[in-house]
Tab-separated table of C-alpha atoms in Angstrom:
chain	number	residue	atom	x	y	z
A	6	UNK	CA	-12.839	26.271	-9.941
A	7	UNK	CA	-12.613	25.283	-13.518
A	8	UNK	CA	-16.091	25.165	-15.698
A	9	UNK	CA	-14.991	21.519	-16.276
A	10	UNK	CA	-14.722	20.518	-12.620
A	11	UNK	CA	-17.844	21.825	-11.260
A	12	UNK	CA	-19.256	18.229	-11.096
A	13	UNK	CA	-17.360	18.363	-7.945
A	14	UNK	CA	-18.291	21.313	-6.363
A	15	UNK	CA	-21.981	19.920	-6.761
A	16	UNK	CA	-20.969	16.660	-5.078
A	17	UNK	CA	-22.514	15.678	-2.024
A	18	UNK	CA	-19.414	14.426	0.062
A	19	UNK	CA	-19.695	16.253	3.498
A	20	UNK	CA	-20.744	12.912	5.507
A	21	UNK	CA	-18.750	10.460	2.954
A	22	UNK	CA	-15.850	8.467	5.302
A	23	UNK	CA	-14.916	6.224	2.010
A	24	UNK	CA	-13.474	6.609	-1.436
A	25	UNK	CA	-12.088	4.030	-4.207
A	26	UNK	CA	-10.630	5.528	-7.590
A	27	UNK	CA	-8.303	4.447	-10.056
A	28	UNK	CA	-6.049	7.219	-11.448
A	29	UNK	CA	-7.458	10.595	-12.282
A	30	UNK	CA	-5.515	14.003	-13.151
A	31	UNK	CA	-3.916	15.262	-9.430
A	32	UNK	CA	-4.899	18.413	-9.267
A	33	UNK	CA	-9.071	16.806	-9.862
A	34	UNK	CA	-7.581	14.205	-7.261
A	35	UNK	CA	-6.792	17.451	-4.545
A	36	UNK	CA	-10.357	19.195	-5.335
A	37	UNK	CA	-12.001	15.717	-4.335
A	38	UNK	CA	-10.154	15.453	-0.947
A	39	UNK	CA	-10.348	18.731	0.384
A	40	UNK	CA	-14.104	17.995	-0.147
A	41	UNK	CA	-14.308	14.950	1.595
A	42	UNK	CA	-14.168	16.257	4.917
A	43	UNK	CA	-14.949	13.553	6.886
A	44	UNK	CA	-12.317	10.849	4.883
A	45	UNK	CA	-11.182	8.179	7.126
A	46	UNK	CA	-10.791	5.319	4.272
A	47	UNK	CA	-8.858	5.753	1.010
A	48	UNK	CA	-8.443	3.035	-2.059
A	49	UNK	CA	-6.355	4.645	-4.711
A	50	UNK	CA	-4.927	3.022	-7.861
A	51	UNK	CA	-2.279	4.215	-9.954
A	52	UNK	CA	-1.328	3.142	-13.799
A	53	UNK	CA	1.998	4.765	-13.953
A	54	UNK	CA	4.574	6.459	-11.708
A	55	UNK	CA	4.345	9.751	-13.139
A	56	UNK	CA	1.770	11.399	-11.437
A	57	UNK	CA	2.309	9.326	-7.874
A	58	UNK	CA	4.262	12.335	-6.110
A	59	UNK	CA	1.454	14.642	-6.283
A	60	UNK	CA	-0.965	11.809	-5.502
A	61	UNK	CA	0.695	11.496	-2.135
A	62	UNK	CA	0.880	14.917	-1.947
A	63	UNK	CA	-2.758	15.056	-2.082
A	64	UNK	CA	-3.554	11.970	0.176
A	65	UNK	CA	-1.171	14.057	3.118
A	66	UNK	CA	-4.203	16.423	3.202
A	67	UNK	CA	-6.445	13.867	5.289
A	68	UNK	CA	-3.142	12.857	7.482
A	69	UNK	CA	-4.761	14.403	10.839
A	70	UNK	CA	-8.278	12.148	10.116
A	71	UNK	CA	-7.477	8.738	7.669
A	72	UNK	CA	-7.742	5.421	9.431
A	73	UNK	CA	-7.142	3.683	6.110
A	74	UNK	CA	-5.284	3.556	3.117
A	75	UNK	CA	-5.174	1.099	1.002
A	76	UNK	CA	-2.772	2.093	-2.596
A	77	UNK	CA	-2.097	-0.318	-5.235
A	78	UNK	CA	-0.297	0.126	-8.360
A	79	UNK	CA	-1.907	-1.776	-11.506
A	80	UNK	CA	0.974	-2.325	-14.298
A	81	UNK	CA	0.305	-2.986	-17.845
A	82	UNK	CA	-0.476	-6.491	-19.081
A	83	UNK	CA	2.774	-8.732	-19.691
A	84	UNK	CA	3.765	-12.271	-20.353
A	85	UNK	CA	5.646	-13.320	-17.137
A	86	UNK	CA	6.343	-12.961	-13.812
A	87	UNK	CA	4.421	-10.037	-11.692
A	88	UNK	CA	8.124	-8.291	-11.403
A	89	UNK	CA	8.769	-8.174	-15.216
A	90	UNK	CA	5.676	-6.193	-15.377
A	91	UNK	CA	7.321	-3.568	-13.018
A	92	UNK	CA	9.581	0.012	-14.710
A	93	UNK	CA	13.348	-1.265	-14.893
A	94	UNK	CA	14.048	2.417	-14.540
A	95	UNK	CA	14.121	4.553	-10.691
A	96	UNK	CA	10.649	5.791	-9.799
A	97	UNK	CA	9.982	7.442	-6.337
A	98	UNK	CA	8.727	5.052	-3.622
A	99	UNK	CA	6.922	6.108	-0.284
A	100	UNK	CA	9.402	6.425	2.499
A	101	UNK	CA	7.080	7.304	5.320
A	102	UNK	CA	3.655	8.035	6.499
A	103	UNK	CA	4.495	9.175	10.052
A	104	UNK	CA	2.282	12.088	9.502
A	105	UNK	CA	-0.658	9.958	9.515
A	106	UNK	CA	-1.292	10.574	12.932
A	107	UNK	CA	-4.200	8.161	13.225
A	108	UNK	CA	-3.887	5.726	10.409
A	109	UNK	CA	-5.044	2.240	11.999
A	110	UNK	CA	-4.602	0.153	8.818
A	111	UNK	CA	-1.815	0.042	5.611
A	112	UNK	CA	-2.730	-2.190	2.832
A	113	UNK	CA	0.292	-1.683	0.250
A	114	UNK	CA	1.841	-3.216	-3.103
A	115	UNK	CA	5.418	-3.960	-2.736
A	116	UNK	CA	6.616	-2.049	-5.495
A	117	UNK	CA	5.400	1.076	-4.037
A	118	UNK	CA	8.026	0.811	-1.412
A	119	UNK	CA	10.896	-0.749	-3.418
A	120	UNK	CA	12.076	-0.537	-6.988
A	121	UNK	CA	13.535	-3.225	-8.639
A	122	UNK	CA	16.616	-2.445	-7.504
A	123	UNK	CA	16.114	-1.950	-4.208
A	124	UNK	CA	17.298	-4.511	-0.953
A	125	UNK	CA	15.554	-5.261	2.234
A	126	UNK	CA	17.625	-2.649	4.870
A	127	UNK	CA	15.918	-3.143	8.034
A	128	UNK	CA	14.681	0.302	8.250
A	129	UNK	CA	12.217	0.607	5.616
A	130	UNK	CA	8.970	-0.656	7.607
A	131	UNK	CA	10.082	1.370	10.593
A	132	UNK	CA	10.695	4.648	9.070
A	133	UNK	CA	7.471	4.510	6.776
A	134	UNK	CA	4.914	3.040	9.735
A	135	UNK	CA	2.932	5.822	12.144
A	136	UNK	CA	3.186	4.963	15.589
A	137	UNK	CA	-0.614	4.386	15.547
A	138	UNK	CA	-0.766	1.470	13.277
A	139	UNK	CA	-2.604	-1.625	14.002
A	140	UNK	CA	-2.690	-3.922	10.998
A	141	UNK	CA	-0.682	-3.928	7.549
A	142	UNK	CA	-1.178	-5.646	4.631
A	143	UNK	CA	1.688	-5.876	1.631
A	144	UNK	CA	0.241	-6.847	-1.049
A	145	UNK	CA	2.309	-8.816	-4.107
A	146	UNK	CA	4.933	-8.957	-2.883
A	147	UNK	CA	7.697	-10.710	-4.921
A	148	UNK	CA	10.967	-10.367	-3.615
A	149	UNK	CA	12.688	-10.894	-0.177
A	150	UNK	CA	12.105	-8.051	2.845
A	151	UNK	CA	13.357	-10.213	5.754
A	152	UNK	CA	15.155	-8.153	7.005
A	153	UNK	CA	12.849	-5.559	7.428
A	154	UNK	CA	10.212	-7.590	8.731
A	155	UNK	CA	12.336	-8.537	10.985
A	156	UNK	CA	13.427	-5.013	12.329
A	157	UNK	CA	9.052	-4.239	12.563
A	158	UNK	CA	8.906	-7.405	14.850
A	159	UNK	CA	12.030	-6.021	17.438
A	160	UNK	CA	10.649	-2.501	17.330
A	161	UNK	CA	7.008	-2.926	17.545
A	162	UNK	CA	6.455	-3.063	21.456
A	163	UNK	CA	8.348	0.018	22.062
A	164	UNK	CA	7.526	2.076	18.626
A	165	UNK	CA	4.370	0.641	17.622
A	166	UNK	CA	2.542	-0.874	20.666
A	167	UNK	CA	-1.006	-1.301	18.448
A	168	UNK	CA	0.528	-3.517	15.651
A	169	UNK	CA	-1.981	-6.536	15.629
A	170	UNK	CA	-1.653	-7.585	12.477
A	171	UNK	CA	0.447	-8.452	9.441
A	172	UNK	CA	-0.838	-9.606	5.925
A	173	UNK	CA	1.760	-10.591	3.301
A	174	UNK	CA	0.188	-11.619	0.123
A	175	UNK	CA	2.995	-13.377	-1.866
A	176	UNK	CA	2.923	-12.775	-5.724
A	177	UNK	CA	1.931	-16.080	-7.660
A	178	UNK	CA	3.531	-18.194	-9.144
A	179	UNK	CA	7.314	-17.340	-7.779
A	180	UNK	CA	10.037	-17.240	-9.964
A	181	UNK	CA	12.449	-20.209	-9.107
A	182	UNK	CA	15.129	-18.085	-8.737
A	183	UNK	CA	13.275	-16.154	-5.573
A	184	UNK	CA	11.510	-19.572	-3.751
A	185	UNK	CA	14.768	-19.873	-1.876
A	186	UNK	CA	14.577	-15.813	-0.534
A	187	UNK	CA	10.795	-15.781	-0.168
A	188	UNK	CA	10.870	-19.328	2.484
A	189	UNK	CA	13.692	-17.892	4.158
A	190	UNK	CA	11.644	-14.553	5.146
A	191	UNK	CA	8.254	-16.818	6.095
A	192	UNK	CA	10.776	-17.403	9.251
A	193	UNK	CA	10.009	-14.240	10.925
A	194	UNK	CA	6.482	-15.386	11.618
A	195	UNK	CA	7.449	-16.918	14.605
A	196	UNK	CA	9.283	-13.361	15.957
A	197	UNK	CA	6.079	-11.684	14.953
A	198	UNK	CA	4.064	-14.834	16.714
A	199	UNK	CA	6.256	-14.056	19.759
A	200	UNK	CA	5.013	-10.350	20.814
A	201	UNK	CA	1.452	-11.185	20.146
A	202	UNK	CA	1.279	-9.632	16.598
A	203	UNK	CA	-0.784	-12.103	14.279
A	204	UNK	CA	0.756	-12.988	10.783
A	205	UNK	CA	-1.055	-14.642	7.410
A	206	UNK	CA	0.274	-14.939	4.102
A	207	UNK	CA	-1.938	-14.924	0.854
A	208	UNK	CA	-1.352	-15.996	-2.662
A	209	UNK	CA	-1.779	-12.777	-4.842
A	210	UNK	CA	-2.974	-14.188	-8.497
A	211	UNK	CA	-2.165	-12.326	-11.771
A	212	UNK	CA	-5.665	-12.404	-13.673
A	213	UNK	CA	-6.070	-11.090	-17.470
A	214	UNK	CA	-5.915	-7.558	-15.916
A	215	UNK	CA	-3.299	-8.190	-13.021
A	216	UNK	CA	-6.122	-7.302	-10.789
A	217	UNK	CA	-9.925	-7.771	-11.504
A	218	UNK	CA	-11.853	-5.018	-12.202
A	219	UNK	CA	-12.094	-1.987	-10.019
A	220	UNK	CA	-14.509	-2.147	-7.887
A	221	UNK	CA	-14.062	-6.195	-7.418
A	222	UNK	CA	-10.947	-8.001	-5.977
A	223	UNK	CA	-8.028	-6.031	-5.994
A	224	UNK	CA	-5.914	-7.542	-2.963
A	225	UNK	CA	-6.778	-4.652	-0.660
A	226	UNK	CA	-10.516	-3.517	-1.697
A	227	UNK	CA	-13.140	-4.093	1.109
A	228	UNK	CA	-16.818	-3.503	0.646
């Protein structure tokens, strides 16, 4: 271990089950986890999309033990609507989380599971959810995913029989040009409504900072 980084080795983490953190460097990000052996609840931030591959990388290590994960992307300040504040250019998104073999609860931005470019499918929530799931919560979410919400609500009894639960907090204010798109998918509340699976929507506000300060309100932090 570097002379820089043994601040962690002297940490006291054996009994810790929780941690929040904005972005730091990866490889300091790995050192933390594999000393948190007793993780079940992670609230991780990220600035840019440069270093998210090996964040996930790192976050895989607690797969067999996390309960909770809760990551959140927190773009630069801009004039406009939450999606002009989102890269134009292809970034990698997270495609599944299977592995998590006992992750209860998902709280998620959006943009970390579709670019700009990117269309509702019908496969995306199905392919990225562990069968062990029990509540999700997207978080500012700006554009249309009907038809993957849609495909969650047919598959849930047989693939994920503990789904209680799904949050969608809608980015505020909605471009005109989306109000059309984002009433159209509140329809799927009723399919949801119809297998015993709760659904609530949320207005996600843009404050000076996008989100408040960390720790405060981001969408997904609990205390």
């Amino acid at each position: 271990m570097a002379e820089g980084d043994m601040w962690i080795k002297n940490l006291a983490v054996s009994k810790v089950h929780k941690l929040v953190l904005d972005e730091i460097p990866p490889a300091v990000f790995e050192k933390l986890i594999k000393r948190f052996v007793q993780l079940e609840d992670v609230e991780y931030y990220i600035y840019s999309w440069k270093n998210y591959p090996d964040i996930i990388e790192a976050i895989s290590l607690t797969k067999e033990r996390l309960r909770r994960l809760c990551f959140g992307y927190l773009p630069p300040p801009a004039s406009g609507y939450y999606e002009s504040r989102l890269p134009d250019n292809d970034y990698e998104t997270v495609t599944s989380l299977r592995e998590f073999s006992q992750l209860e609860e998902l709280v998620i931005d959006q943009a970390l599971l579709y670019r700009k470019s990117d269309s509702s499918t019908g496969t995306r929530l199905v392919a990225l959810l562990p069968p062990s799931i029990r509540r999700i919560h997207l978080t500012y979410v700006y554009k249309n995913m009907y038809e993957d919400l849609m495909s969650l609500a047919r598959e849930a009894p047989g693939s994920f029989p503990n789904l209680r639960s799904v949050k969608i907090g809608l980015s505020s204010p909605i471009p005109p040009e989306r109000i059309t798109e984002i009433e159209h998918m509140k329809t799927v509340e009723s399919t949801f409504v119809s297998i015993g699976v709760h659904v609530s929507w949320a207005e996600d506000l843009k404050g000076p900072f996008l989100y408040t300060a960390i720790p405060g309100g981001a969408p997904g932090l609990t205390f």
